[in-house]
């Protein structure tokens, strides 16, 4: 979250600029103030208008190599839990279970990542009654819904 | 008489002139009415059959009188009557007849009943006086359309409906479909004839409608589905006449033809489905395809002879075939095998026109295939084998088929196939040049024939090379250096799994034979020039032929009756790794030239099938992507469903694209930054230049 606020480019590193920028935005110039600012920050992140940006940033943050476009399944599972776990607990649990068992995809790309967030927001759970595979949902979600339906019956 | 007439006319004239027109007119009316009432009584008095005759006679008289009266009162007709808007004389005469005779209580009903009874009698087979009928009916027509319709036609139609309803019920309970239709047709023709003889022509359509409705429309479904004699039975037994009759009768009623068509379609689809899924049929691909062709011919003939070449029936035939042919995923392969069989031997000695006929028929089946790209793959494989083994019956036939495929599918489909033909021709030329250049030094050794194949055009084969016997490999090297000398920048790889060899062999008792074998078999046999006994392992090591091929090769040399030039110990059917091989000195054959099984195009084994299917799927991916890119490049922005539709349409001529697969390709293109999703509307995609 801090990295997002600072708009840090590289995972695990903050440049002086980024550091300054972020702390200025948080109005914190001491560690104590920084600690105090964190809950506020969390609220800010959770605000719907910001969350989408935060969510997509989280993905990009994990692209450590140059020209890397996708993230391996295991890391995605961790990231999903971290970022969406509290908000969409059951969906994340099931989806994580699914992508660990399927064999079609070994990595997840940005398009699929963003697709999942929309999915959680728009599709009724747990019945998926308003899901239409003929629409432009990423194929991995079509397969996920199919897997869920098969599991249920 | 003339003088009398003249006097009457003059009198009439004078009366009108002197303003006595009214008196004259009303006098006419009352006189005629009185007269007619008397006639009415005399008609009513007529007994039985004389009733109509009397009516007819009196009518004739009345008409004659009317003529005369009109002549006499012509001046009044022309002056007084128009001025006073009274009914003209002739018309008046008819109206009075109508009111006093036809509509008289005692006559009206009796007239109708009599007419209808006569018609009924005629319908059950009796002969009636048609001339009399004609006169009476004409009288009614002359009295005005409403008289004809109200006093005759309407009741006639009602009574006819009752009659035919009863008759059709009786027939349908006791006749089979064919007979019933014959009867219905007869009745229809009878009614038409009846109208032409003594009814108003305008009644024809009305009475035929009645017959059609009662006899056909009401019983359509029962007829079509009649057990043992209905439509399906007629189709199975090629009953062209009955089918033609059914078509002609049913086309007269609403939904008639569509009923026939629907039953035919579902029957076709069912039999077709059984045909293509019958496990027994599937063991013989050539028979399978022949059955399909026969079925198609059968229905073509039926539609031609019985269904008037009706286009909608043709379409139903085509859509049914398209439906069930694609139920079997092996149909493309089987059609190619059928063609292969024909081009190898089936069309031997057949005239050019007949060859074209067969090929055209094959093309009609080809058109039904959804997975044309699968056919292409198999066709290529089979063609390659035919060309390389020189086993094609007619070069012209081969080329003719390629042209047909090109016309159907475009240049792309056949360009590689044509490349194969070109390679064969070029190789011939190359060989001539090679021997022209080096013939002398090669002397009396083995003769080499090389076919140089362009890699892209021919089906990909895993190139496994075996160890050729020394003299052969030396020859091959000479060719290689010659070829590369004249074609720089190329690479040659020997395909030893595809070649053949002719060997001259002498056996133990001096029998001489020329053996036509595969390259692998040649390698094995040549080894026995230097050894009497060889074990499997020794052969394998020396020749380096891959083991599954080697086993098949040895089996064809040692285990096939009549072709066993080698002897094997033990004498088991299968090749074991511990087996030992000897030349079969006792080998005999009544032919000098012995051909030892080169593998003919077989139905694929399971793993081979999977592999081919996989390759087809792999090939489809770039085609789908190319289609997506083409479409997006021209449209720039397009929504998901439309992309799927457009892509499917573009690829239709080669295969049926799977929407899931299209989606996958699009995601791949998004990842590679060819496309992006629209940020606002997630159903839209955008082309990234």
mmCIF file with all atom_site columns, N, CA and C in Angstrom, chain B residues 89-120:
data_model
loop_
_atom_site.group_PDB
_atom_site.id
_atom_site.type_symbol
_atom_site.label_atom_id
_atom_site.label_alt_id
_atom_site.label_comp_id
_atom_site.label_asym_id
_atom_site.label_entity_id
_atom_site.label_seq_id
_atom_site.pdbx_PDB_ins_code
_atom_site.Cartn_x
_atom_site.Cartn_y
_atom_site.Cartn_z
_atom_site.occupancy
_atom_site.B_iso_or_equiv
_atom_site.pdbx_formal_charge
_atom_site.auth_seq_id
_atom_site.auth_comp_id
_atom_site.auth_asym_id
_atom_site.auth_atom_id
_atom_site.pdbx_PDB_model_num
ATOM 1  N N  . UNK B 1 89  ? -86.127 -4.252  -70.975 1.00 0.00 ? 89  UNK B N  1
ATOM 2  C CA . UNK B 1 89  ? -87.056 -5.346  -71.246 1.00 0.00 ? 89  UNK B CA 1
ATOM 3  C C  . UNK B 1 89  ? -86.436 -6.720  -71.022 1.00 0.00 ? 89  UNK B C  1
ATOM 4  N N  . UNK B 1 90  ? -85.268 -6.901  -71.599 1.00 0.00 ? 90  UNK B N  1
ATOM 5  C CA . UNK B 1 90  ? -84.670 -8.235  -71.506 1.00 0.00 ? 90  UNK B CA 1
ATOM 6  C C  . UNK B 1 90  ? -84.393 -8.604  -70.056 1.00 0.00 ? 90  UNK B C  1
ATOM 7  N N  . UNK B 1 91  ? -83.784 -7.667  -69.386 1.00 0.00 ? 91  UNK B N  1
ATOM 8  C CA . UNK B 1 91  ? -83.454 -7.906  -67.988 1.00 0.00 ? 91  UNK B CA 1
ATOM 9  C C  . UNK B 1 91  ? -84.728 -8.121  -67.186 1.00 0.00 ? 91  UNK B C  1
ATOM 10 N N  . UNK B 1 92  ? -85.747 -7.353  -67.505 1.00 0.00 ? 92  UNK B N  1
ATOM 11 C CA . UNK B 1 92  ? -87.023 -7.503  -66.833 1.00 0.00 ? 92  UNK B CA 1
ATOM 12 C C  . UNK B 1 92  ? -87.538 -8.923  -67.012 1.00 0.00 ? 92  UNK B C  1
ATOM 13 N N  . UNK B 1 93  ? -87.413 -9.396  -68.219 1.00 0.00 ? 93  UNK B N  1
ATOM 14 C CA . UNK B 1 93  ? -87.881 -10.734 -68.515 1.00 0.00 ? 93  UNK B CA 1
ATOM 15 C C  . UNK B 1 93  ? -87.167 -11.781 -67.679 1.00 0.00 ? 93  UNK B C  1
ATOM 16 N N  . UNK B 1 94  ? -85.863 -11.583 -67.552 1.00 0.00 ? 94  UNK B N  1
ATOM 17 C CA . UNK B 1 94  ? -85.096 -12.539 -66.751 1.00 0.00 ? 94  UNK B CA 1
ATOM 18 C C  . UNK B 1 94  ? -85.494 -12.450 -65.274 1.00 0.00 ? 94  UNK B C  1
ATOM 19 N N  . UNK B 1 95  ? -85.603 -11.234 -64.780 1.00 0.00 ? 95  UNK B N  1
ATOM 20 C CA . UNK B 1 95  ? -85.959 -11.068 -63.372 1.00 0.00 ? 95  UNK B CA 1
ATOM 21 C C  . UNK B 1 95  ? -87.303 -11.701 -63.067 1.00 0.00 ? 95  UNK B C  1
ATOM 22 N N  . UNK B 1 96  ? -88.252 -11.485 -63.970 1.00 0.00 ? 96  UNK B N  1
ATOM 23 C CA . UNK B 1 96  ? -89.581 -12.059 -63.737 1.00 0.00 ? 96  UNK B CA 1
ATOM 24 C C  . UNK B 1 96  ? -89.521 -13.571 -63.733 1.00 0.00 ? 96  UNK B C  1
ATOM 25 N N  . UNK B 1 97  ? -88.695 -14.108 -64.621 1.00 0.00 ? 97  UNK B N  1
ATOM 26 C CA . UNK B 1 97  ? -88.540 -15.566 -64.642 1.00 0.00 ? 97  UNK B CA 1
ATOM 27 C C  . UNK B 1 97  ? -87.982 -16.033 -63.301 1.00 0.00 ? 97  UNK B C  1
ATOM 28 N N  . UNK B 1 98  ? -86.963 -15.296 -62.880 1.00 0.00 ? 98  UNK B N  1
ATOM 29 C CA . UNK B 1 98  ? -86.317 -15.664 -61.627 1.00 0.00 ? 98  UNK B CA 1
ATOM 30 C C  . UNK B 1 98  ? -87.324 -15.643 -60.495 1.00 0.00 ? 98  UNK B C  1
ATOM 31 N N  . UNK B 1 99  ? -88.052 -14.554 -60.388 1.00 0.00 ? 99  UNK B N  1
ATOM 32 C CA . UNK B 1 99  ? -88.937 -14.395 -59.245 1.00 0.00 ? 99  UNK B CA 1
ATOM 33 C C  . UNK B 1 99  ? -90.109 -15.349 -59.272 1.00 0.00 ? 99  UNK B C  1
ATOM 34 N N  . UNK B 1 100 ? -90.615 -15.598 -60.459 1.00 0.00 ? 100 UNK B N  1
ATOM 35 C CA . UNK B 1 100 ? -91.837 -16.393 -60.509 1.00 0.00 ? 100 UNK B CA 1
ATOM 36 C C  . UNK B 1 100 ? -91.604 -17.885 -60.692 1.00 0.00 ? 100 UNK B C  1
ATOM 37 N N  . UNK B 1 101 ? -90.475 -18.215 -61.253 1.00 0.00 ? 101 UNK B N  1
ATOM 38 C CA . UNK B 1 101 ? -90.238 -19.639 -61.491 1.00 0.00 ? 101 UNK B CA 1
ATOM 39 C C  . UNK B 1 101 ? -89.196 -20.172 -60.514 1.00 0.00 ? 101 UNK B C  1
ATOM 40 N N  . UNK B 1 102 ? -88.002 -19.649 -60.679 1.00 0.00 ? 102 UNK B N  1
ATOM 41 C CA . UNK B 1 102 ? -86.881 -20.204 -59.909 1.00 0.00 ? 102 UNK B CA 1
ATOM 42 C C  . UNK B 1 102 ? -87.086 -20.042 -58.412 1.00 0.00 ? 102 UNK B C  1
ATOM 43 N N  . UNK B 1 103 ? -87.592 -18.873 -58.031 1.00 0.00 ? 103 UNK B N  1
ATOM 44 C CA . UNK B 1 103 ? -87.756 -18.645 -56.602 1.00 0.00 ? 103 UNK B CA 1
ATOM 45 C C  . UNK B 1 103 ? -89.159 -18.956 -56.118 1.00 0.00 ? 103 UNK B C  1
ATOM 46 N N  . UNK B 1 104 ? -89.919 -19.610 -56.937 1.00 0.00 ? 104 UNK B N  1
ATOM 47 C CA . UNK B 1 104 ? -91.254 -19.977 -56.461 1.00 0.00 ? 104 UNK B CA 1
ATOM 48 C C  . UNK B 1 104 ? -91.082 -21.083 -55.437 1.00 0.00 ? 104 UNK B C  1
ATOM 49 N N  . UNK B 1 105 ? -91.883 -21.025 -54.411 1.00 0.00 ? 105 UNK B N  1
ATOM 50 C CA . UNK B 1 105 ? -91.748 -21.948 -53.290 1.00 0.00 ? 105 UNK B CA 1
ATOM 51 C C  . UNK B 1 105 ? -91.602 -23.387 -53.720 1.00 0.00 ? 105 UNK B C  1
ATOM 52 N N  . UNK B 1 106 ? -92.476 -23.827 -54.627 1.00 0.00 ? 106 UNK B N  1
ATOM 53 C CA . UNK B 1 106 ? -92.478 -25.254 -54.942 1.00 0.00 ? 106 UNK B CA 1
ATOM 54 C C  . UNK B 1 106 ? -91.309 -25.645 -55.841 1.00 0.00 ? 106 UNK B C  1
ATOM 55 N N  . UNK B 1 107 ? -90.760 -24.670 -56.522 1.00 0.00 ? 107 UNK B N  1
ATOM 56 C CA . UNK B 1 107 ? -89.721 -25.037 -57.494 1.00 0.00 ? 107 UNK B CA 1
ATOM 57 C C  . UNK B 1 107 ? -88.318 -24.903 -56.927 1.00 0.00 ? 107 UNK B C  1
ATOM 58 N N  . UNK B 1 108 ? -88.120 -23.853 -56.132 1.00 0.00 ? 108 UNK B N  1
ATOM 59 C CA . UNK B 1 108 ? -86.760 -23.535 -55.706 1.00 0.00 ? 108 UNK B CA 1
ATOM 60 C C  . UNK B 1 108 ? -86.042 -24.719 -55.076 1.00 0.00 ? 108 UNK B C  1
ATOM 61 N N  . UNK B 1 109 ? -86.680 -25.272 -54.036 1.00 0.00 ? 109 UNK B N  1
ATOM 62 C CA . UNK B 1 109 ? -86.036 -26.376 -53.326 1.00 0.00 ? 109 UNK B CA 1
ATOM 63 C C  . UNK B 1 109 ? -85.865 -27.585 -54.231 1.00 0.00 ? 109 UNK B C  1
ATOM 64 N N  . UNK B 1 110 ? -86.967 -27.863 -54.972 1.00 0.00 ? 110 UNK B N  1
ATOM 65 C CA . UNK B 1 110 ? -86.951 -29.064 -55.809 1.00 0.00 ? 110 UNK B CA 1
ATOM 66 C C  . UNK B 1 110 ? -85.858 -28.983 -56.862 1.00 0.00 ? 110 UNK B C  1
ATOM 67 N N  . UNK B 1 111 ? -85.644 -27.789 -57.370 1.00 0.00 ? 111 UNK B N  1
ATOM 68 C CA . UNK B 1 111 ? -84.599 -27.630 -58.396 1.00 0.00 ? 111 UNK B CA 1
ATOM 69 C C  . UNK B 1 111 ? -83.237 -27.983 -57.815 1.00 0.00 ? 111 UNK B C  1
ATOM 70 N N  . UNK B 1 112 ? -82.939 -27.359 -56.666 1.00 0.00 ? 112 UNK B N  1
ATOM 71 C CA . UNK B 1 112 ? -81.642 -27.599 -56.049 1.00 0.00 ? 112 UNK B CA 1
ATOM 72 C C  . UNK B 1 112 ? -81.446 -29.069 -55.720 1.00 0.00 ? 112 UNK B C  1
ATOM 73 N N  . UNK B 1 113 ? -82.462 -29.634 -55.071 1.00 0.00 ? 113 UNK B N  1
ATOM 74 C CA . UNK B 1 113 ? -82.357 -31.038 -54.677 1.00 0.00 ? 113 UNK B CA 1
ATOM 75 C C  . UNK B 1 113 ? -82.108 -31.929 -55.889 1.00 0.00 ? 113 UNK B C  1
ATOM 76 N N  . UNK B 1 114 ? -82.841 -31.638 -56.961 1.00 0.00 ? 114 UNK B N  1
ATOM 77 C CA . UNK B 1 114 ? -82.685 -32.460 -58.165 1.00 0.00 ? 114 UNK B CA 1
ATOM 78 C C  . UNK B 1 114 ? -81.263 -32.369 -58.703 1.00 0.00 ? 114 UNK B C  1
ATOM 79 N N  . UNK B 1 115 ? -80.774 -31.137 -58.810 1.00 0.00 ? 115 UNK B N  1
ATOM 80 C CA . UNK B 1 115 ? -79.414 -30.966 -59.347 1.00 0.00 ? 115 UNK B CA 1
ATOM 81 C C  . UNK B 1 115 ? -78.396 -31.711 -58.493 1.00 0.00 ? 115 UNK B C  1
ATOM 82 N N  . UNK B 1 116 ? -78.491 -31.520 -57.180 1.00 0.00 ? 116 UNK B N  1
ATOM 83 C CA . UNK B 1 116 ? -77.502 -32.144 -56.304 1.00 0.00 ? 116 UNK B CA 1
ATOM 84 C C  . UNK B 1 116 ? -77.596 -33.657 -56.356 1.00 0.00 ? 116 UNK B C  1
ATOM 85 N N  . UNK B 1 117 ? -78.815 -34.134 -56.474 1.00 0.00 ? 117 UNK B N  1
ATOM 86 C CA . UNK B 1 117 ? -78.955 -35.589 -56.530 1.00 0.00 ? 117 UNK B CA 1
ATOM 87 C C  . UNK B 1 117 ? -78.316 -36.155 -57.782 1.00 0.00 ? 117 UNK B C  1
ATOM 88 N N  . UNK B 1 118 ? -78.489 -35.442 -58.891 1.00 0.00 ? 118 UNK B N  1
ATOM 89 C CA . UNK B 1 118 ? -77.880 -35.910 -60.138 1.00 0.00 ? 118 UNK B CA 1
ATOM 90 C C  . UNK B 1 118 ? -76.358 -35.940 -60.022 1.00 0.00 ? 118 UNK B C  1
ATOM 91 N N  . UNK B 1 119 ? -75.817 -34.896 -59.407 1.00 0.00 ? 119 UNK B N  1
ATOM 92 C CA . UNK B 1 119 ? -74.358 -34.848 -59.252 1.00 0.00 ? 119 UNK B CA 1
ATOM 93 C C  . UNK B 1 119 ? -73.890 -36.002 -58.373 1.00 0.00 ? 119 UNK B C  1
ATOM 94 N N  . UNK B 1 120 ? -74.641 -36.257 -57.299 1.00 0.00 ? 120 UNK B N  1
ATOM 95 C CA . UNK B 1 120 ? -74.274 -37.368 -56.427 1.00 0.00 ? 120 UNK B CA 1
ATOM 96 C C  . UNK B 1 120 ? -74.290 -38.670 -57.214 1.00 0.00 ? 120 UNK B C  1
#
